[in-house]
Coordinates of C-alpha atoms in Angstrom, one line a residue:
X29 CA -23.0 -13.5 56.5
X30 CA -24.4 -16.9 57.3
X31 CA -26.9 -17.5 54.7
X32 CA -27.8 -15.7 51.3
X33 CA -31.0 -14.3 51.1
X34 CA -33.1 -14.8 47.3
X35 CA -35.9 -13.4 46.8
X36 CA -38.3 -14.0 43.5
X37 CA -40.6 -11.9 42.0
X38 CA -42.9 -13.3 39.8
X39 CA -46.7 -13.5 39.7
X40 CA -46.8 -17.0 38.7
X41 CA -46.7 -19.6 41.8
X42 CA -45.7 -22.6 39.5
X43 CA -42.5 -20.5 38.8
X44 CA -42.0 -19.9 42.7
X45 CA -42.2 -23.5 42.9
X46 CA -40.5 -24.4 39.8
X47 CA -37.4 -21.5 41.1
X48 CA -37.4 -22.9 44.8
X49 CA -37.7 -26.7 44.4
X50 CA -34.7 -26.4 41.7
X51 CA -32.5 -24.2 44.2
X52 CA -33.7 -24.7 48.0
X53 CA -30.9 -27.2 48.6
X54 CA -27.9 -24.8 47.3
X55 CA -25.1 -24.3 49.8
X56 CA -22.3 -22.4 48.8
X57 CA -18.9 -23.1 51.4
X58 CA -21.4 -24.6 53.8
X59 CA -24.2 -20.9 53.8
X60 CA -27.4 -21.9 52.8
X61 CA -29.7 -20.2 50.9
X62 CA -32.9 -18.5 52.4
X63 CA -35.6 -17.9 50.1
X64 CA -38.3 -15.4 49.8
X65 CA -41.5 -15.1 47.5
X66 CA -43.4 -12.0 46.1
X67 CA -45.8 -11.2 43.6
X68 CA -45.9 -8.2 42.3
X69 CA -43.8 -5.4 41.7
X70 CA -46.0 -3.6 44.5
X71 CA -45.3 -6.3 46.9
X72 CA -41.6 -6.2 45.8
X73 CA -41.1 -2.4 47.0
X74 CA -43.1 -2.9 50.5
X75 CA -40.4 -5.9 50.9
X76 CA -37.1 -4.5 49.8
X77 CA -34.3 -3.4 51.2
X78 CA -31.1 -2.5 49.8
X79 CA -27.9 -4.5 50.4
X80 CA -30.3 -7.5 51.8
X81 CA -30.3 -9.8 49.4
X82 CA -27.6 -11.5 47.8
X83 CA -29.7 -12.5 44.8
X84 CA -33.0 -11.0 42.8
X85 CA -34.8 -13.4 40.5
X86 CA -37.7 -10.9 38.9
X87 CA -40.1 -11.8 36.0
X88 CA -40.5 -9.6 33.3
X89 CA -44.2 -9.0 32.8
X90 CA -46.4 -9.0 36.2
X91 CA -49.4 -6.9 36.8
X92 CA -47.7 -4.3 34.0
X93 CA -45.5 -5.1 30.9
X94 CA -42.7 -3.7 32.2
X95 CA -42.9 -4.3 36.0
X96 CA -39.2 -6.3 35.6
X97 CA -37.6 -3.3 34.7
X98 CA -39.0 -1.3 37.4
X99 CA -38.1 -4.0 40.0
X100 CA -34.7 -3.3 38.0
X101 CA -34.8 0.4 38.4
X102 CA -35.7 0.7 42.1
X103 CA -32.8 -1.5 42.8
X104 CA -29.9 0.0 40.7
X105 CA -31.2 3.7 40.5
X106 CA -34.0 4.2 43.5
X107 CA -32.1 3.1 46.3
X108 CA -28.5 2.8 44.6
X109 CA -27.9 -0.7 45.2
X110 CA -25.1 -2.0 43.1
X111 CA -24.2 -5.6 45.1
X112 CA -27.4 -7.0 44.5
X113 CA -27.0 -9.7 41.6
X114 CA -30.2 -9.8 39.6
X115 CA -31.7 -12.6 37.2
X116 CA -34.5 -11.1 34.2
X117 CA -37.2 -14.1 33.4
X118 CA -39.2 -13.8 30.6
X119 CA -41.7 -15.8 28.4
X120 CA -41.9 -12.9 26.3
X121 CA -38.5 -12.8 24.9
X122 CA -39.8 -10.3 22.1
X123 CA -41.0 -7.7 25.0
X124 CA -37.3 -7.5 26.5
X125 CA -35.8 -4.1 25.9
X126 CA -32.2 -5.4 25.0
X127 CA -30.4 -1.9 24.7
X128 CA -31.4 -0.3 27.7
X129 CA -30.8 -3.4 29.8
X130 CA -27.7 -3.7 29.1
X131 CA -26.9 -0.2 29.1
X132 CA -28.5 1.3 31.6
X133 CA -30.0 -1.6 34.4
X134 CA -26.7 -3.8 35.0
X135 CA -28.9 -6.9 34.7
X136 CA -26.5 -10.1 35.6
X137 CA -28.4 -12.9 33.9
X138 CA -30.9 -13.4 31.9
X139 CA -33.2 -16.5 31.6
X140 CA -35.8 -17.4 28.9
X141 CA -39.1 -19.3 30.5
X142 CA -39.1 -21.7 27.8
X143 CA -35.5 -22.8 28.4
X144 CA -35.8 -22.9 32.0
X145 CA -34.9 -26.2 33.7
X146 CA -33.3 -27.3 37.4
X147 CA -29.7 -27.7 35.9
X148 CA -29.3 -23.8 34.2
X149 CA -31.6 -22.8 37.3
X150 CA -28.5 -24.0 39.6
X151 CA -25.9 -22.9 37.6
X152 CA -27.4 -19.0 37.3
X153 CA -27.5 -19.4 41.1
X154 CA -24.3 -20.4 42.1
X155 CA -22.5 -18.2 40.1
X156 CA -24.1 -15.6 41.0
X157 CA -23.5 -16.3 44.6
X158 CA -20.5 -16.7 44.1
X159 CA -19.6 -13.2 42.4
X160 CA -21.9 -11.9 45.3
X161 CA -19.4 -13.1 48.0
X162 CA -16.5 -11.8 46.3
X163 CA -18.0 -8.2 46.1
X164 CA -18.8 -8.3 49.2
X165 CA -15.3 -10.4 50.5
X166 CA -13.3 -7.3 48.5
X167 CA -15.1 -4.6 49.7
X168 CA -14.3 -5.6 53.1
X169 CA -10.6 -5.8 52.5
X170 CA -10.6 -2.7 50.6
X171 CA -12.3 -0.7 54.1
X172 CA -9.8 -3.0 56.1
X173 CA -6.5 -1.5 54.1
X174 CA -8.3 2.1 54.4
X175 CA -8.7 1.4 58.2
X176 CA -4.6 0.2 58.4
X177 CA -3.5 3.2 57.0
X178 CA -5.4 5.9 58.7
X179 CA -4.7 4.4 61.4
X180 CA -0.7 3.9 61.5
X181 CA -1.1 7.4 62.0
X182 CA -3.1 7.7 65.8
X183 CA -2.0 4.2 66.9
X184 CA 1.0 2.6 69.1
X185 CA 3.0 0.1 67.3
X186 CA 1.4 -2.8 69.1
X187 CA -2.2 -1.7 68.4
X188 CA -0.9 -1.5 64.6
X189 CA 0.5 -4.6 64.3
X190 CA -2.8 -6.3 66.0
X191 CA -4.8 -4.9 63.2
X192 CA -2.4 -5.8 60.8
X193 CA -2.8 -9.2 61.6
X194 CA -6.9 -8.8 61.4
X195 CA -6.2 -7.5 57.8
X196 CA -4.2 -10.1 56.4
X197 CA -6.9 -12.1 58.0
X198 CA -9.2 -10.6 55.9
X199 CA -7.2 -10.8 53.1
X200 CA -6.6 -14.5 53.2
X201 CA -10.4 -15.4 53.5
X202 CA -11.5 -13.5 50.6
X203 CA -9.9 -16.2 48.8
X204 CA -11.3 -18.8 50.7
X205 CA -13.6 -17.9 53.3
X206 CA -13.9 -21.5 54.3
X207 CA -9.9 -21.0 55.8
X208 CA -9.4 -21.3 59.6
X209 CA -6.7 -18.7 60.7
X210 CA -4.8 -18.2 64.1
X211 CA -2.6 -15.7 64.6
X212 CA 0.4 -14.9 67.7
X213 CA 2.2 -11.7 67.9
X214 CA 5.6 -10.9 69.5
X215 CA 7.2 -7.7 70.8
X216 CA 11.0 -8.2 71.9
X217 CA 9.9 -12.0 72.6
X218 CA 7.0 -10.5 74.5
X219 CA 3.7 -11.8 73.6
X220 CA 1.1 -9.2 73.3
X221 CA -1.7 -11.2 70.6
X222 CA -3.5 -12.8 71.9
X223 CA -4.1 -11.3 75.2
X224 CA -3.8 -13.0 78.4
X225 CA -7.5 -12.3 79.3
X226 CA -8.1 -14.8 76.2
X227 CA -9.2 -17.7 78.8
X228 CA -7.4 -21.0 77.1
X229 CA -10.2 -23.3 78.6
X230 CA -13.1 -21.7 77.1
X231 CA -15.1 -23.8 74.3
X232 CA -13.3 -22.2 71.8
X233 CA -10.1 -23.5 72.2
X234 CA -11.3 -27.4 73.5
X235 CA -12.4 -28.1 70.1
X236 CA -10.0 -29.8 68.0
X237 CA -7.6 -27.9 65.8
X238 CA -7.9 -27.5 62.2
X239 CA -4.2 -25.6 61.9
X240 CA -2.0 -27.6 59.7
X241 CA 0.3 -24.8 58.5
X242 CA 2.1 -22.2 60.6
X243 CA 4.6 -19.3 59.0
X244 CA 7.1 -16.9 60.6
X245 CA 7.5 -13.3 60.0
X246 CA 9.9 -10.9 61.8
X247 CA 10.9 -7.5 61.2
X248 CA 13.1 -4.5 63.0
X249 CA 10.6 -1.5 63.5
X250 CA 11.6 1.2 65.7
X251 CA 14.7 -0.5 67.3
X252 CA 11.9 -3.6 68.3
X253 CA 12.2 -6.8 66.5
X254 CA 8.5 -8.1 65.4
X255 CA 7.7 -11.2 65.1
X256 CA 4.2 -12.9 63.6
X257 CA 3.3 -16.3 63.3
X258 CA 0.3 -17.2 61.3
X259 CA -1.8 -20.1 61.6
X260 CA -3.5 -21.7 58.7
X261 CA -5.6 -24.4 58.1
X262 CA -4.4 -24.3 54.4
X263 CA -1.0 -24.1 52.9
X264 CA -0.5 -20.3 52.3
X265 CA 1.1 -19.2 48.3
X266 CA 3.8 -16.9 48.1
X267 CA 1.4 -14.5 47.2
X268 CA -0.1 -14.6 50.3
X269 CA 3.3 -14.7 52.2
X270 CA 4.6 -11.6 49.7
X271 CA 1.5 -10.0 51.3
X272 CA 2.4 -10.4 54.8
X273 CA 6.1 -9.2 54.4
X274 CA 5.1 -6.1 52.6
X275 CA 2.4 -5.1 55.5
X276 CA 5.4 -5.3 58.0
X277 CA 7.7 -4.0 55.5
X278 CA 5.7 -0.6 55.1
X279 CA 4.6 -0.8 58.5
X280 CA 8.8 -0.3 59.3
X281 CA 8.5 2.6 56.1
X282 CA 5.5 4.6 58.0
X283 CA 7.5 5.7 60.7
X284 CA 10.1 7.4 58.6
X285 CA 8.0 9.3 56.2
X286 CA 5.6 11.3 57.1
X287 CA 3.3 10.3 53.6
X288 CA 2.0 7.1 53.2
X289 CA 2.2 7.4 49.8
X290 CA 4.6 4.0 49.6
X291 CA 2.2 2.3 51.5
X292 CA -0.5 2.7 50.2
X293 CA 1.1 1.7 46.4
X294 CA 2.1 -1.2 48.0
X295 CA -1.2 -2.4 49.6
X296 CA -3.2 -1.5 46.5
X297 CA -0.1 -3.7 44.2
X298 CA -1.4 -6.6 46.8
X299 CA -5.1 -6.2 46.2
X300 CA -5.2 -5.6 42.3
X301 CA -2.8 -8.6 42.0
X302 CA -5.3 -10.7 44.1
X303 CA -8.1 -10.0 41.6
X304 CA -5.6 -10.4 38.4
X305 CA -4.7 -13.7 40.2
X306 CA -8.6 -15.0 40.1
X307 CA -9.0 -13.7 36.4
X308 CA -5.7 -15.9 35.9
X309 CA -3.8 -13.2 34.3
X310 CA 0.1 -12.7 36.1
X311 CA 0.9 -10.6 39.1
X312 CA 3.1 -8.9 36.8
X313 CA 0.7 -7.2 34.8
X314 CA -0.4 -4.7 37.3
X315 CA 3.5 -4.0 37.7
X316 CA 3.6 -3.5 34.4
X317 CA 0.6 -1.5 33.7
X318 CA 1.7 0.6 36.7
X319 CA 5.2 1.5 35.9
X320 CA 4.1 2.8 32.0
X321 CA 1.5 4.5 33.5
X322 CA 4.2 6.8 35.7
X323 CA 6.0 6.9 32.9
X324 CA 2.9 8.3 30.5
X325 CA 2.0 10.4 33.0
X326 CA 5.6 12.2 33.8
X327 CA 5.5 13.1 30.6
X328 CA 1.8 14.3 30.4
X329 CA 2.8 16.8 32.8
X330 CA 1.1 15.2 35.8
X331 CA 4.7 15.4 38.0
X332 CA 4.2 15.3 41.6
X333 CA 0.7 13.2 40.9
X334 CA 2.3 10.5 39.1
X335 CA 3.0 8.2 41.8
X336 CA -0.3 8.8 43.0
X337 CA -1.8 7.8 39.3
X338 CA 1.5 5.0 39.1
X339 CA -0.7 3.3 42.6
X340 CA -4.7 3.8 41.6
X341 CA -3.9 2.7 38.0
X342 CA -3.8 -0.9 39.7
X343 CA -6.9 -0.9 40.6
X344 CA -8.7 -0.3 37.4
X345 CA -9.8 -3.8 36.8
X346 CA -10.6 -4.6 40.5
X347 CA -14.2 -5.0 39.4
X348 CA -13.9 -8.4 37.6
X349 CA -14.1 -9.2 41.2
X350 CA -18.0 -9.5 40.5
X351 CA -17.4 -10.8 37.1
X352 CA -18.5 -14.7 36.8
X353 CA -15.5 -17.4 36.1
X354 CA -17.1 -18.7 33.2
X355 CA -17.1 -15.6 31.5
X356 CA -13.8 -13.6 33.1
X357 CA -11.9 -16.8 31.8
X358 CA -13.7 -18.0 29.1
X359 CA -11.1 -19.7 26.6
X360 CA -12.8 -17.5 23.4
X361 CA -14.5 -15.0 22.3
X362 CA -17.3 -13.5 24.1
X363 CA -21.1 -13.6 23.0
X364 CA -23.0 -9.9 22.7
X365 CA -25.0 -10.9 26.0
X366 CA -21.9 -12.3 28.1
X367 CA -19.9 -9.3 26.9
X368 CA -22.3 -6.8 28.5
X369 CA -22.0 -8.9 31.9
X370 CA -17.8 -8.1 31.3
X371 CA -18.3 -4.6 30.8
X372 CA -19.6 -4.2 34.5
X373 CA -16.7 -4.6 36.3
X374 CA -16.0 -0.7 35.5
X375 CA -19.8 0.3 37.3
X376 CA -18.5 -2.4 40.1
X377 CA -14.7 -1.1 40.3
X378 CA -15.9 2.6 40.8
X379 CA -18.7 1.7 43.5
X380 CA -16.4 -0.5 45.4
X381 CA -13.6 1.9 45.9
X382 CA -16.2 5.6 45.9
X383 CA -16.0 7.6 49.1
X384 CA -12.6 6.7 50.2
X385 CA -11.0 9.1 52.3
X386 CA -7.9 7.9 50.7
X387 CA -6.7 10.0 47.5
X388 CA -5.8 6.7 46.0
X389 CA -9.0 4.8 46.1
X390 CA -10.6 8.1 45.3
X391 CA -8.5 8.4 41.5
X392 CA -8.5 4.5 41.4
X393 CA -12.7 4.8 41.4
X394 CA -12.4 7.3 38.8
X395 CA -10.1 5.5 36.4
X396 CA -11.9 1.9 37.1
X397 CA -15.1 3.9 35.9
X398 CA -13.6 5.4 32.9
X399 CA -11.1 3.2 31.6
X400 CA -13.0 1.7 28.8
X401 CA -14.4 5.2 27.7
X402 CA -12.6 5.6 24.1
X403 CA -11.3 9.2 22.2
X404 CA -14.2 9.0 19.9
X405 CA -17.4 8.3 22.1
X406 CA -17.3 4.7 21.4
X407 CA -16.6 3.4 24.8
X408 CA -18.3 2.3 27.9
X409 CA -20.2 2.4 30.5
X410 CA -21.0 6.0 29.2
X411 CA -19.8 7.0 26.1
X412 CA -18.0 9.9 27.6
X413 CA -15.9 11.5 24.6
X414 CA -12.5 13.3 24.5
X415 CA -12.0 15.2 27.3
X416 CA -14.9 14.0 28.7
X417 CA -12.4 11.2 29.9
X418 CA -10.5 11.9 32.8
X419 CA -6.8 12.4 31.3
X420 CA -5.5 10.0 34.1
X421 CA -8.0 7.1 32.9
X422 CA -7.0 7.6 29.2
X423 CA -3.5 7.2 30.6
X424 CA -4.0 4.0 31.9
X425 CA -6.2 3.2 29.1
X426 CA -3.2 3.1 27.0
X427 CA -1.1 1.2 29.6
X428 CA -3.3 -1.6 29.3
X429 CA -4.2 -1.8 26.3
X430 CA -0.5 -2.5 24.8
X431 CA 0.5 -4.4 27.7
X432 CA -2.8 -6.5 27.0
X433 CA -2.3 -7.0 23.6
X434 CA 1.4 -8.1 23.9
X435 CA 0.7 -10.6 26.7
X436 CA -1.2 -14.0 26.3
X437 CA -4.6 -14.4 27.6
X438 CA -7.4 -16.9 28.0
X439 CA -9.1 -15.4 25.0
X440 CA -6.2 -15.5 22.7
X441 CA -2.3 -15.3 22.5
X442 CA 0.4 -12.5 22.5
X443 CA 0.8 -10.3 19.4
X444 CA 3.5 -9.8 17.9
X445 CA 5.4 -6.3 19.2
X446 CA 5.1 -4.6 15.9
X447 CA 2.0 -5.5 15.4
X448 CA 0.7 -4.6 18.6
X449 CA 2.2 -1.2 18.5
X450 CA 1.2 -0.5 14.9
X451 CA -2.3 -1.0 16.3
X452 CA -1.7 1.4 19.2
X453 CA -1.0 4.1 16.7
X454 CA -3.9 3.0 13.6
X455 CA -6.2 4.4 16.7
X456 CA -4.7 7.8 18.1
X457 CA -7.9 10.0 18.1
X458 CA -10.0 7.1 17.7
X459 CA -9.4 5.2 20.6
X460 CA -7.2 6.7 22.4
X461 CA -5.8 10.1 23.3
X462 CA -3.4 11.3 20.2
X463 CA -1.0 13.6 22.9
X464 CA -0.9 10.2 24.9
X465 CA -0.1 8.0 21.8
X466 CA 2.7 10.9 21.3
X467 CA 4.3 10.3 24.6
X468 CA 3.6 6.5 24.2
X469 CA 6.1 7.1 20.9
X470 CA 8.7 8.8 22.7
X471 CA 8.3 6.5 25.6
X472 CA 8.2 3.7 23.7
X473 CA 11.8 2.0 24.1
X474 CA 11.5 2.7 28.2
X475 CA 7.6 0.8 28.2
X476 CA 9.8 -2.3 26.3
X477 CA 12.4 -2.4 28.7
X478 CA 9.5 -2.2 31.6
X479 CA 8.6 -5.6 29.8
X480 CA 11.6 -6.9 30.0
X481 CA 12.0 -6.3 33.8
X482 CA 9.0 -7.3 34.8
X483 CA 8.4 -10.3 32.5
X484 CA 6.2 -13.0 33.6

């Protein structure tokens, strides 16, 4: 991706020209922005494609009253594109149809005419971009991981451990796709990345270095000792080095079991704890969610499926990856129209990890989707009710709820234990699933002491 593509849709060409002269100069980590104009809704659908644009800025009322929301519909529901970030103008604030925006369009922003100026113009923008990149940064680490694993199982060692290093790659610059990595691989001191055919006098490699950071990794796999160096142009944090060690590490475990099972946990552990690391919330809370959640489900009569729900149950908030900042970590309570923006990260969790041919991604789409659902219909993005709700989403529903409420946030601080858990039971049946509140009783003592071990 080397630009991002806007388009606008509005039938007013003093807005084009308001919109454009306002955000034509936007680069975000040195991508321009590429701008393109229509007028109509009409001219909108001979235009667009799905997945081509980073950003949609549509007017409400064009050549019908409610041509926004079909620009809205074709792009959400017609052609099922879910990546797109969209901005709703209006000058008719009165002729926006709040409920069914928010519950049915996943409309990102929202901009009153009258309001309108350069400054809020750029900010809607950027943001935007930004949570566009990351959607787009995650869902190519998630194929990348998907890739790894099916393929330990038809590749030699060395061809594994070449993509390995292409993954962590990946990994590193969807925190910061501005970061310059080099990487050299060693086989029993034998050099097999990059390949010799690499020609060291090309253009490439006579342009001055921007590496200022190199790390070591080694590992024993199949009698061999391995051996990685990475080259960074930034300092790398232990998470990212934790990330490295457990690719090799599992890589070692792959060739011993004939499930991938614990690699796969461990990989998904990595990727949910990069997004809980941009919402600022601790690694440790996907441990923790995860580890009540095996416990729940033991108990709920899951069994062999447990550790299968213990691993997708950490991915159930990896769509706050297109959440904004200013509203994943906003220091307070959320306003009616920012909280609707927070409740899609279940639609974006479910449609970044759909159509896996991985079990794990496949329940972790589900219980991303569903976790917000609640016992009595009250819930989101659906309002599925009872056993409407996928009994392994209601399980982690209860997870991470109690671990949320007894653990500090940007929003607010820790309750108190008793509290927290006297809450937890005030909604069995209303909330939550009363035979999981009963197993969260009798669990209770072992979810405490799961605290305890993985405190932050």
């Amino acid at each position: 991706m080397d630009k991002f593509l806007v388009l606008i849709v509005d039938d007013s060409k003093t807005v084009h020209n308001q919109i454009t002269k306002a955000i034509k100069n936007i680069t975000l980590e040195n991508k321009p922005i590429e701008i393109e104009s229509v007028y109509s809704y009409r001219e909108f659908k001979s235009v667009y494609e799905p997945n081509k644009y980073a950003l949609v800025i549509t007017d409400l009322v064009m050549e019908t009253e409610d041509s926004g929301i079909n620009v809205i519909n074709h792009i959400r529901h017609t052609v099922n594109d879910t990546k797109t970030r969209i901005v709703l103008m209006t000058a008719n604030p009165e002729k926006v149809p709040q409920e069914l925006l928010i519950r049915d369009y996943d409309v990102n922003s929202y901009i009153e005419k009258r309001s309108m100026n350069d400054f809020l113009l750029k900010l809607t923008v950027i943001s935007l971009l930004k949570t566009y990149k990351d959607i787009i940064a995650f869902e190519k680490a998630i194929n990348s991981i998907e890739h790894v694993i099916q393929s330990s199982k038809e590749m030699n060692l060395e061809e594994l451990l070449i993509e390995i290093f292409f993954q962590v790659r990946s990994f590193l610059t969807l925190k910061s796709s501005n970061i310059e990595i080099e990487g050299q691989i060693y086989l029993d001191d034998h050099k097999i990345f990059p390949p010799k055919t690499v020609n060291q006098t090309s253009k490439i490699h006579q342009k001055k270095s921007v590496i200022s950071f190199g790390y070591l990794f080694e590992e024993e796999i199949l009698g061999k000792h391995v051996k990685i160096i990475i080259g960074s142009s930034k300092q790398l944090s232990d998470i990212d080095k934790d990330y490295v060690k457990a690719l090799l590490s599992n890589l070692k475990q792959s060739y011993f079991y004939t499930q991938l099972m614990d690699i796969e946990n461990e990989l998904v552990y990595r990727l949910a704890n990069l997004v809980e690391t941009r919402s600022e919330e601790t690694g440790e809370h996907v441990k923790r969610v995860s580890e009540v959640c095996y416990l729940l489900a033991l108990d709920f009569g899951f069994d062999k499926d447990s550790s299968l729900i213990k691993g997708a149950s950490g991915l159930h908030d990896v769509g706050k990856v297109g959440i904004p900042d200013h509203i994943l970590n906003k220091p307070g309570k959320l306003s009616d129209q920012e909280f609707s923006v927070m409740k899609e990260h279940t639609l974006i969790g479910f449609e970044l990890l759909k159509n896996s041919r991985l079990r794990l991604f496949e329940l972790g789409a589900l219980i991303a989707l569903q976790h917000h659902e609640r016992w009595d219909g009250t819930g989101y993005p659906y309002g599925l009710k009872g056993e409407e709700i996928a009994p392994e989403a209601r399980i982690v529903q209860v997870a991470d709820v109690f671990e949320a409420l007894t653990h500090n946030r940007c929003y607010r601080p820790a309750w108190p234990i008793d509290k927290a858990i006297e809450y937890m039971y005030d909604m069995s049946g209303k909330q939550f699933d009363p035979k999981v509140i009963e197993i969260f009783k009798k669990r209770l003592w072992d979810i405490l002491d799961i605290f305890k071990k993985f405190k932050d």
